[in-house]
Amino acid sequence: VVEIKSLFRESEKYADQEIVVEGWVRTNRGSNKFGFIELNDGTFFKSVQVVYEAEFLDNFEEISKAPVAAALCVTGTFVLTPDAKQPFEIKAKNIVIEAGSEADYPLQKKRHSMEFLREIAHLRPRSNTFSAVFRVRSIVAYAIHKFFQENNFVYAHTPIITASDCEGAGEMFQITTLDLDNPPRTEDGEIDYSQDFFGKKASLTVSGQLEAEIFALAFKNVYTFGPTFRAENSNTARHASEFWMIEPEMAFADLTDDMDVAEAMIKYIINYVLENAPEEMEFFNKFMDKGLIERLQNIVNSDFERVTYTEAVEILQKSGEDFQYPVEWGIDLQTEHERYLTEKVYKKPIFVIDYPKEIKAFYMRLNDDGKTVAACDLLVPGVGEIIGGSQREERYDVLKARIEETGMTEEDYWWYMDLRKYGGVKHSGYGLGFERIIMYITGMSNIRDVLPFPRTPKTAEF
Ligand code: 4AD
Ligand code: MG
């Protein structure tokens, strides 16, 4: 059995050969003498055309009625057709129906809305759009591993079930084996998590960063790549409750090193996808976002901008734009501000650095001004923030003060503090939102359409 991908990639090799292909019917049309089936086997974005004739098939009648989604095994001659719309076709000698399909199959050959396709998430991977999205998702995942492995980063597996709230934002999904309707209580009336299966309060991780720091201070350069969970009630096109994150962490690296790696990584990923998914990228370029490929190529060939938060705020204030959310030093940048900076001012990806400490997590390194921290967010046109990173606070006393200041409990982070005591050199890292980079590369505008099984507030079929 030949994969349809190799028919496209090595057509010459199969010219005039008898071959066998297996796949599913995408379309089937014809007359009472002959017919055409577009057959897709999942190995490639495109389908192969099968021509069948009453003259050569005993079961012509049955095949001409084979419905969309039926699974077939086709034996026939592979013929190059340089003058036709299709580069080649298979002239069928024998077709066996391996699995039938029913007439009410919801995915017919027409343009369905994204909303409708979300309702049939169990079938949408078979559509052109989602076939392209999920193959690109796979290719980007591979490119990310390849980038880090080629640069000698160690892949660290950090816990999914954890006791630490990395972002300190209280957005964790708690998990417990206690009967919460009637939980055991301590003398002060608090829920007694020491009686829980885990012996203390446990949640799903929001970030593997703190554990990645452990590994960075042993292996120098490491990265994580795994699912993360946020119980934030953000009903936007960019937030999911379950998403994937890539978190490199590097010892002996400062904020500039951090951004250099992030920029090189983004460019590497884009190049890799353009080279390895040309058919899918052409599809996105045509149907999702005109000019996408050219824009991505420009990004690879130019430097990202780097501006401080303070500069960004000044630009926004001087813009004369009537923002819904007024701009003053100290605010967290909103989507409208990010869009203005990336789409109107710079027209390319920008790193915004040195944010006010009040709007960032406890672990970010305090700058000399005592007001800002060594943070870097990467903002891109169309999507907004795709990376959040920072140099980490390596000074024991400063970190201790920050933990107290942010109302956290030092005892919970004793091991994190320990890292500062024993060879706690300067180190930096960042988190890339996997779905956000997929949105950026494909031009898909809703995070629900780049996640195979989206889980967002109020959408959770699986
Ligand atoms: O900016 P965040 O919260 O940073 C961290 O978690 C750090 N611990 C990362 C690090 O320094 N190692 O999240 C990082 C990225 C964001 O820039 C965004 O792309 C993505 O994760 N992200 C989300 N993606 C989808 N849905 C959500 N609810 C997301 N929250 C964050
Ligand atoms: Mg962030």
Coordinates of C-alpha atoms and ligand atoms in Angstrom, one line a residue:
V1 CA 0.0 0.0 0.0
V2 CA 1.4 3.4 -1.0
E3 CA 0.8 6.5 1.1
I4 CA -0.7 9.4 -0.8
K5 CA 2.1 11.6 0.4
S6 CA 4.7 9.7 -1.5
L7 CA 2.5 9.8 -4.7
F8 CA 2.8 13.6 -4.4
R9 CA 6.5 13.7 -3.4
E10 CA 7.8 11.0 -5.7
S11 CA 5.3 11.0 -8.6
E12 CA 7.8 10.0 -11.2
K13 CA 8.7 6.8 -9.4
Y14 CA 5.2 5.5 -9.6
A15 CA 4.4 6.5 -13.2
D16 CA 2.5 3.7 -15.0
Q17 CA 2.9 1.4 -12.1
E18 CA 0.2 -0.7 -10.6
I19 CA -0.3 0.6 -7.0
V20 CA -2.7 0.0 -4.0
V21 CA -3.9 3.0 -1.9
E22 CA -6.3 3.0 1.1
G23 CA -8.2 6.1 2.2
W24 CA -11.5 7.8 2.7
V25 CA -13.8 9.3 0.1
R26 CA -13.8 13.1 0.1
T27 CA -16.0 13.4 -3.0
N28 CA -17.6 11.0 -5.4
R29 CA -19.2 12.1 -8.6
G30 CA -19.8 10.6 -12.0
S31 CA -22.2 9.2 -14.6
N32 CA -23.5 5.7 -15.3
K33 CA -20.3 4.8 -17.2
F34 CA -17.5 6.3 -15.1
G35 CA -16.8 8.3 -12.0
F36 CA -14.2 10.3 -10.0
I37 CA -13.4 9.8 -6.4
E38 CA -11.2 12.2 -4.4
L39 CA -9.5 9.9 -2.0
N40 CA -7.6 11.1 1.1
D41 CA -5.6 8.8 3.3
G42 CA -4.6 11.3 6.0
T43 CA -0.9 11.2 5.1
F44 CA -1.0 14.3 3.0
F45 CA -3.0 17.5 2.8
K46 CA -4.2 16.8 -0.7
S47 CA -6.3 14.0 -2.1
V48 CA -5.6 11.8 -5.1
Q49 CA -8.1 11.4 -7.9
V50 CA -9.3 7.9 -8.6
V51 CA -11.0 7.4 -12.0
Y52 CA -13.3 4.3 -12.2
E53 CA -15.2 2.9 -15.2
A54 CA -18.1 0.6 -15.5
E55 CA -16.2 -1.4 -18.1
F56 CA -13.5 -2.4 -15.6
L57 CA -15.3 -2.8 -12.3
D58 CA -17.8 -5.6 -11.5
N59 CA -19.1 -3.5 -8.5
F60 CA -19.4 -0.3 -10.4
E61 CA -22.9 0.3 -9.2
E62 CA -21.8 -0.1 -5.5
I63 CA -18.8 2.2 -6.0
S64 CA -20.7 4.9 -7.7
K65 CA -22.8 5.1 -4.6
A66 CA -19.9 5.0 -2.1
P67 CA -20.7 7.9 0.2
V68 CA -18.4 10.6 1.5
A69 CA -16.3 9.2 4.4
A70 CA -16.5 5.6 3.2
A71 CA -13.1 3.8 3.5
L72 CA -11.8 2.2 0.3
C73 CA -9.0 0.1 -0.9
V74 CA -8.1 0.9 -4.5
T75 CA -5.9 -1.0 -6.9
G76 CA -5.1 0.7 -10.1
T77 CA -2.6 2.2 -12.5
F78 CA -0.9 5.5 -11.5
V79 CA -0.9 7.8 -14.5
L80 CA 0.8 11.2 -14.8
T81 CA -1.5 13.8 -16.3
P82 CA 0.7 16.9 -16.8
D83 CA -1.9 18.7 -18.9
A84 CA -4.9 18.2 -16.5
K85 CA -5.8 20.2 -13.4
Q86 CA -4.6 17.3 -11.2
P87 CA -1.0 16.3 -11.7
F88 CA -1.9 12.6 -11.8
E89 CA -4.7 10.1 -11.3
I90 CA -5.3 6.5 -10.5
K91 CA -7.2 4.4 -13.1
A92 CA -9.0 1.9 -10.9
K93 CA -8.9 -1.8 -11.7
N94 CA -10.4 -2.9 -8.4
I95 CA -12.1 -1.1 -5.5
V96 CA -13.1 -2.7 -2.3
I97 CA -15.3 -0.8 0.3
E98 CA -13.6 -1.4 3.6
A99 CA -16.0 0.6 5.7
G100 CA -19.2 2.3 4.7
S101 CA -20.6 5.6 5.8
E102 CA -24.0 7.0 6.3
A103 CA -25.8 9.6 4.3
D104 CA -26.2 12.0 7.3
Y105 CA -22.4 12.5 7.5
P106 CA -22.2 16.1 8.7
L107 CA -19.0 17.1 6.9
Q108 CA -20.0 17.6 3.3
K109 CA -17.9 19.3 0.7
K110 CA -18.8 22.9 1.3
R111 CA -17.5 25.7 3.5
H112 CA -18.8 25.1 7.0
S113 CA -18.5 27.8 9.7
M114 CA -15.9 27.4 12.4
E115 CA -18.6 27.4 15.0
F116 CA -20.3 24.5 13.4
L117 CA -17.0 22.6 13.1
R118 CA -16.4 23.2 16.8
E119 CA -19.6 21.4 17.5
I120 CA -18.3 18.3 15.6
A121 CA -14.8 18.4 17.1
H122 CA -14.7 14.6 16.7
L123 CA -15.0 14.9 12.9
R124 CA -13.4 18.2 12.1
P125 CA -9.8 16.8 11.8
R126 CA -11.0 15.3 8.5
S127 CA -11.8 18.8 7.0
N128 CA -9.2 20.7 4.9
T129 CA -8.8 23.4 7.5
F130 CA -8.3 21.2 10.5
S131 CA -6.2 18.7 8.6
A132 CA -3.9 21.7 7.9
V133 CA -4.0 23.1 11.4
F134 CA -3.3 19.9 13.2
R135 CA -0.5 18.8 10.9
V136 CA 1.1 22.2 11.3
R137 CA 0.7 21.8 15.0
S138 CA 2.6 18.5 14.9
I139 CA 5.3 20.0 12.7
V140 CA 5.7 23.1 14.9
A141 CA 6.1 20.8 18.0
Y142 CA 8.8 18.9 16.2
A143 CA 10.5 22.1 15.1
I144 CA 10.6 23.3 18.7
H145 CA 12.2 20.1 20.0
K146 CA 14.6 20.2 17.1
F147 CA 15.6 23.8 17.8
F148 CA 16.3 23.2 21.5
Q149 CA 17.9 19.8 21.0
E150 CA 20.2 21.1 18.3
N151 CA 21.3 23.8 20.7
N152 CA 22.0 21.3 23.4
F153 CA 19.1 22.0 25.7
V154 CA 17.9 19.2 27.9
Y155 CA 14.2 18.4 27.8
A156 CA 12.9 18.5 31.4
H157 CA 9.6 16.9 32.4
T158 CA 8.0 19.0 35.1
P159 CA 5.0 18.0 37.2
I160 CA 1.4 18.3 36.1
I161 CA 0.1 17.9 39.7
T162 CA 1.8 20.4 41.9
A163 CA 1.7 22.2 45.2
S164 CA 3.2 25.5 43.9
D165 CA 1.4 28.4 42.2
C166 CA 4.1 29.6 39.9
E167 CA 2.4 32.7 38.7
G168 CA 1.0 33.5 42.1
A169 CA -2.2 34.6 40.4
G170 CA -4.5 32.1 42.1
E171 CA -5.6 30.6 38.8
M172 CA -5.1 27.0 39.7
F173 CA -7.5 24.1 39.2
Q174 CA -7.4 22.4 42.5
I175 CA -7.6 18.7 42.7
T176 CA -8.4 16.8 45.8
T177 CA -9.7 13.4 47.0
L178 CA -11.4 15.0 49.9
D179 CA -15.2 15.1 50.1
L180 CA -15.6 18.8 49.7
D181 CA -19.2 18.7 50.8
N182 CA -18.1 17.5 54.1
P183 CA -14.3 18.0 54.4
P184 CA -12.1 17.2 57.4
R185 CA -11.2 20.4 59.2
T186 CA -8.3 21.6 61.3
E187 CA -8.8 23.2 64.8
D188 CA -9.1 26.6 63.2
G189 CA -11.8 25.4 60.8
E190 CA -9.7 25.3 57.7
I191 CA -10.0 22.4 55.3
D192 CA -7.4 19.8 56.5
Y193 CA -5.5 18.9 53.4
S194 CA -3.1 16.7 55.3
Q195 CA -5.8 14.1 55.1
D196 CA -5.9 14.4 51.3
F197 CA -4.4 11.7 49.1
F198 CA -1.5 14.1 48.4
G199 CA -1.0 15.2 52.0
K200 CA -1.4 18.8 51.1
K201 CA -3.3 21.1 48.8
A202 CA -2.6 20.1 45.2
S203 CA -3.5 21.7 41.8
L204 CA -2.8 21.3 38.1
T205 CA 0.2 23.3 37.1
V206 CA 0.0 26.8 35.6
S207 CA 3.7 26.7 34.5
G208 CA 6.6 24.4 34.8
Q209 CA 9.0 27.3 35.3
L210 CA 9.9 26.9 39.0
E211 CA 10.9 23.2 38.5
A212 CA 12.6 24.1 35.2
E213 CA 14.8 26.5 37.3
I214 CA 15.9 23.4 39.3
F215 CA 17.0 21.7 36.1
A216 CA 18.7 24.8 34.7
L217 CA 20.8 25.1 37.8
A218 CA 22.0 21.5 37.1
F219 CA 22.0 21.2 33.3
K220 CA 22.5 24.9 32.3
N221 CA 20.1 25.0 29.4
V222 CA 16.8 23.2 29.6
Y223 CA 13.3 23.4 28.3
T224 CA 9.8 22.0 29.1
F225 CA 7.1 21.3 26.7
G226 CA 3.8 20.2 28.1
P227 CA 0.2 21.0 29.1
T228 CA -0.6 23.7 31.5
F229 CA -3.9 24.8 33.1
R230 CA -5.4 28.1 34.0
A231 CA -8.7 28.6 35.8
E232 CA -8.9 32.2 34.6
N233 CA -12.4 33.2 33.5
S234 CA -11.2 34.9 30.3
N235 CA -13.7 34.3 27.6
T236 CA -11.5 35.5 24.7
A237 CA -10.3 34.1 21.4
R238 CA -6.8 33.8 22.9
H239 CA -7.4 32.1 26.3
A240 CA -7.9 28.4 27.0
S241 CA -8.2 26.6 30.3
E242 CA -5.9 23.9 29.0
F243 CA -3.1 24.8 26.7
W244 CA 0.5 23.8 26.0
M245 CA 3.6 25.8 26.9
I246 CA 7.3 25.6 26.1
E247 CA 9.5 27.0 28.8
P248 CA 13.2 27.2 28.2
E249 CA 15.4 28.1 31.2
M250 CA 19.0 29.1 31.0
A251 CA 21.7 29.5 33.7
F252 CA 24.3 32.2 33.2
A253 CA 21.9 34.1 31.0
D254 CA 20.5 37.6 31.4
L255 CA 17.4 39.2 29.9
T256 CA 19.2 40.0 26.6
D257 CA 20.3 36.4 26.2
D258 CA 16.8 35.4 26.9
M259 CA 15.3 37.5 24.1
D260 CA 18.0 36.5 21.7
V261 CA 17.1 32.8 22.2
A262 CA 13.4 33.6 21.9
E263 CA 13.9 35.5 18.7
A264 CA 16.1 32.8 17.1
M265 CA 13.5 30.2 18.1
I266 CA 10.6 32.0 16.5
K267 CA 12.5 32.5 13.3
Y268 CA 13.6 28.8 13.3
I269 CA 10.1 27.6 13.8
I270 CA 8.7 29.8 11.0
N271 CA 11.4 28.7 8.6
Y272 CA 10.8 25.1 9.4
V273 CA 7.1 25.3 8.8
L274 CA 7.4 27.2 5.6
E275 CA 9.8 24.5 4.3
N276 CA 8.0 21.5 5.7
A277 CA 4.3 22.3 5.3
P278 CA 4.2 24.3 2.0
E279 CA 0.8 22.9 0.9
E280 CA -0.8 23.7 4.3
M281 CA 0.8 27.2 4.4
E282 CA -0.5 28.0 0.9
F283 CA -3.9 27.0 2.0
F284 CA -3.8 29.4 5.0
N285 CA -2.4 32.1 2.8
K286 CA -5.3 31.7 0.5
F287 CA -8.2 31.1 2.8
M288 CA -7.4 32.4 6.3
D289 CA -5.0 35.4 5.9
K290 CA -4.0 36.8 2.6
G291 CA -0.3 37.9 2.6
L292 CA 0.5 35.5 5.5
I293 CA 3.5 33.8 3.9
E294 CA 5.1 37.0 2.8
R295 CA 4.6 38.5 6.3
L296 CA 6.2 35.5 7.9
Q297 CA 9.1 35.6 5.5
N298 CA 9.7 39.3 6.4
I299 CA 9.7 38.4 10.0
V300 CA 12.4 35.8 9.5
N301 CA 14.5 38.4 7.7
S302 CA 14.3 41.3 10.1
D303 CA 15.1 42.0 13.7
F304 CA 12.4 42.2 16.4
E305 CA 11.9 45.5 18.1
R306 CA 12.8 45.9 21.7
V307 CA 11.2 48.7 23.8
T308 CA 10.8 49.4 27.5
Y309 CA 7.4 49.4 29.1
T310 CA 8.0 53.1 30.0
E311 CA 8.7 53.9 26.3
A312 CA 5.6 51.9 25.2
V313 CA 3.4 53.8 27.6
E314 CA 4.7 57.1 26.3
I315 CA 4.1 56.1 22.7
L316 CA 0.5 55.1 23.6
Q317 CA -0.1 58.3 25.5
K318 CA 1.2 60.4 22.6
S319 CA -0.7 58.4 20.0
G320 CA -3.9 60.5 20.3
E321 CA -5.8 57.2 20.1
D322 CA -9.1 57.0 22.0
F323 CA -8.4 53.8 23.9
Q324 CA -11.2 52.2 25.8
Y325 CA -8.8 51.5 28.7
P326 CA -6.9 54.7 29.5
V327 CA -3.1 54.5 29.5
E328 CA -1.0 55.5 32.5
W329 CA 2.3 54.2 33.9
G330 CA 1.5 51.1 36.0
I331 CA -1.4 49.6 34.0
D332 CA -1.2 46.2 32.5
L333 CA -1.2 46.6 28.7
Q334 CA -4.5 45.6 27.2
T335 CA -5.2 43.9 23.9
E336 CA -6.0 47.3 22.3
H337 CA -2.7 48.7 23.4
E338 CA -0.7 45.6 22.3
R339 CA -2.4 45.8 18.9
Y340 CA -1.7 49.5 18.5
L341 CA 2.0 49.0 19.2
T342 CA 2.5 45.9 17.0
E343 CA 0.1 46.7 14.1
K344 CA 0.2 50.5 13.9
V345 CA 3.6 51.6 15.3
Y346 CA 6.1 48.8 14.7
K347 CA 4.3 46.5 12.3
K348 CA 6.4 43.5 13.5
P349 CA 7.0 41.5 16.7
I350 CA 8.2 43.6 19.6
F351 CA 9.7 42.7 23.0
V352 CA 8.4 45.0 25.7
I353 CA 10.8 44.9 28.7
D354 CA 11.1 46.2 32.2
Y355 CA 7.5 46.2 33.4
P356 CA 6.3 47.6 36.8
K357 CA 6.9 45.0 39.5
E358 CA 3.3 45.3 40.7
I359 CA 1.9 43.7 37.5
K360 CA 4.4 40.9 37.3
A361 CA 5.1 37.7 39.1
F362 CA 7.3 37.5 42.3
Y363 CA 10.2 35.7 40.7
M364 CA 11.2 38.4 38.2
R365 CA 14.5 40.1 38.9
L366 CA 14.1 43.6 40.4
N367 CA 15.8 46.3 38.4
D368 CA 18.1 48.9 39.9
D369 CA 15.3 51.5 39.8
G370 CA 13.5 49.5 42.4
K371 CA 10.2 49.9 40.5
T372 CA 10.5 47.7 37.5
V373 CA 11.5 44.1 36.9
A374 CA 13.6 42.4 34.1
A375 CA 10.6 41.0 32.3
C376 CA 10.1 40.6 28.5
D377 CA 6.8 39.9 26.8
L378 CA 6.9 39.2 23.0
L379 CA 3.9 40.8 21.3
V380 CA 3.1 40.1 17.7
P381 CA 0.6 41.6 15.2
G382 CA -2.8 39.9 15.2
V383 CA -2.3 37.7 18.3
G384 CA -0.7 39.9 20.9
E385 CA 1.4 38.3 23.7
I386 CA 2.9 35.0 22.6
I387 CA 5.8 34.9 25.0
G388 CA 6.2 36.0 28.7
G389 CA 9.6 35.8 30.1
S390 CA 12.1 37.3 32.5
Q391 CA 15.5 37.2 34.2
R392 CA 14.9 35.5 37.6
E393 CA 15.6 37.0 41.0
E394 CA 18.7 35.2 42.0
R395 CA 19.5 37.3 45.1
Y396 CA 18.3 35.5 48.2
D397 CA 17.3 38.5 50.3
V398 CA 15.6 40.4 47.5
L399 CA 13.6 37.3 46.6
K400 CA 12.6 36.8 50.2
A401 CA 11.4 40.3 50.4
R402 CA 9.4 40.0 47.2
I403 CA 7.8 36.8 48.4
E404 CA 6.7 38.5 51.6
E405 CA 5.6 41.6 49.8
T406 CA 3.3 39.6 47.5
G407 CA 1.7 37.8 50.4
M408 CA 3.1 34.4 49.7
T409 CA 4.3 31.9 52.2
E410 CA 8.1 31.4 52.3
E411 CA 7.9 27.9 53.7
D412 CA 6.0 26.7 50.6
Y413 CA 9.0 27.8 48.5
W414 CA 11.9 26.6 50.7
W415 CA 13.4 24.6 47.9
Y416 CA 13.1 27.5 45.5
M417 CA 15.0 29.7 48.0
D418 CA 17.5 26.9 48.5
L419 CA 18.5 27.2 44.8
R420 CA 19.6 30.8 45.6
K421 CA 21.9 29.6 48.4
Y422 CA 23.9 27.0 46.5
G423 CA 25.4 28.3 43.2
G424 CA 22.3 30.4 42.4
V425 CA 23.8 32.1 39.4
K426 CA 21.8 34.6 37.3
H427 CA 19.4 32.8 35.0
S428 CA 16.5 33.6 32.7
G429 CA 13.8 31.9 30.8
Y430 CA 10.4 32.4 29.1
G431 CA 7.2 30.7 28.3
L432 CA 5.9 30.4 24.7
G433 CA 2.2 29.7 24.4
F434 CA 2.0 26.9 21.9
E435 CA -1.5 27.7 20.7
R436 CA -0.6 31.3 20.3
I437 CA 2.4 30.6 18.0
I438 CA 0.1 28.2 16.0
M439 CA -2.4 31.0 15.6
Y440 CA 0.3 33.4 14.5
I441 CA 1.7 31.0 11.9
T442 CA -1.6 29.8 10.5
G443 CA -3.6 33.0 10.7
M444 CA -6.3 31.1 12.6
S445 CA -8.1 33.7 14.7
N446 CA -9.6 31.6 17.6
I447 CA -7.6 29.5 20.0
R448 CA -10.5 27.0 19.9
D449 CA -9.5 26.2 16.4
V450 CA -5.9 25.4 17.0
L451 CA -6.6 23.1 20.0
P452 CA -7.6 19.6 19.0
F453 CA -10.0 19.3 22.0
P454 CA -10.6 22.9 23.2
R455 CA -11.4 23.4 26.9
T456 CA -12.2 27.0 27.7
P457 CA -14.7 28.4 30.2
K458 CA -18.0 26.8 29.2
T459 CA -16.8 24.7 26.3
A460 CA -15.6 21.3 27.2
E461 CA -17.0 18.5 25.1
F462 CA -14.2 16.1 25.9
Ligands
4AD1 O1 3.0 35.0 30.6 P1 2.8 33.7 31.3 O2 1.8 33.6 32.3 O3 4.2 33.3 31.8 C1 4.5 32.2 32.6 O4 3.7 31.3 32.9 C2 6.0 32.1 32.9 N1 6.1 31.2 34.1 C3 6.8 31.7 31.7 C4 8.2 31.5 32.0 O5 8.9 32.5 32.2 N2 8.8 30.3 32.0 O6 2.5 32.6 30.2 C5 3.4 32.4 29.1 C6 2.6 32.3 27.8 C7 1.9 33.6 27.4 O7 2.7 34.5 26.8 C8 0.9 33.1 26.5 O8 1.4 32.9 25.2 C9 0.5 31.7 27.0 O9 1.6 31.3 27.8 N3 -0.7 31.7 27.8 C10 -1.9 31.2 27.4 N4 -2.2 30.6 26.3 C11 -3.5 30.2 26.1 N5 -4.4 30.4 27.1 C12 -4.1 30.9 28.3 N6 -5.1 31.0 29.2 C13 -2.8 31.4 28.5 N7 -2.1 32.0 29.5 C14 -0.9 32.2 29.1
MG2 MG 2.2 36.9 30.5

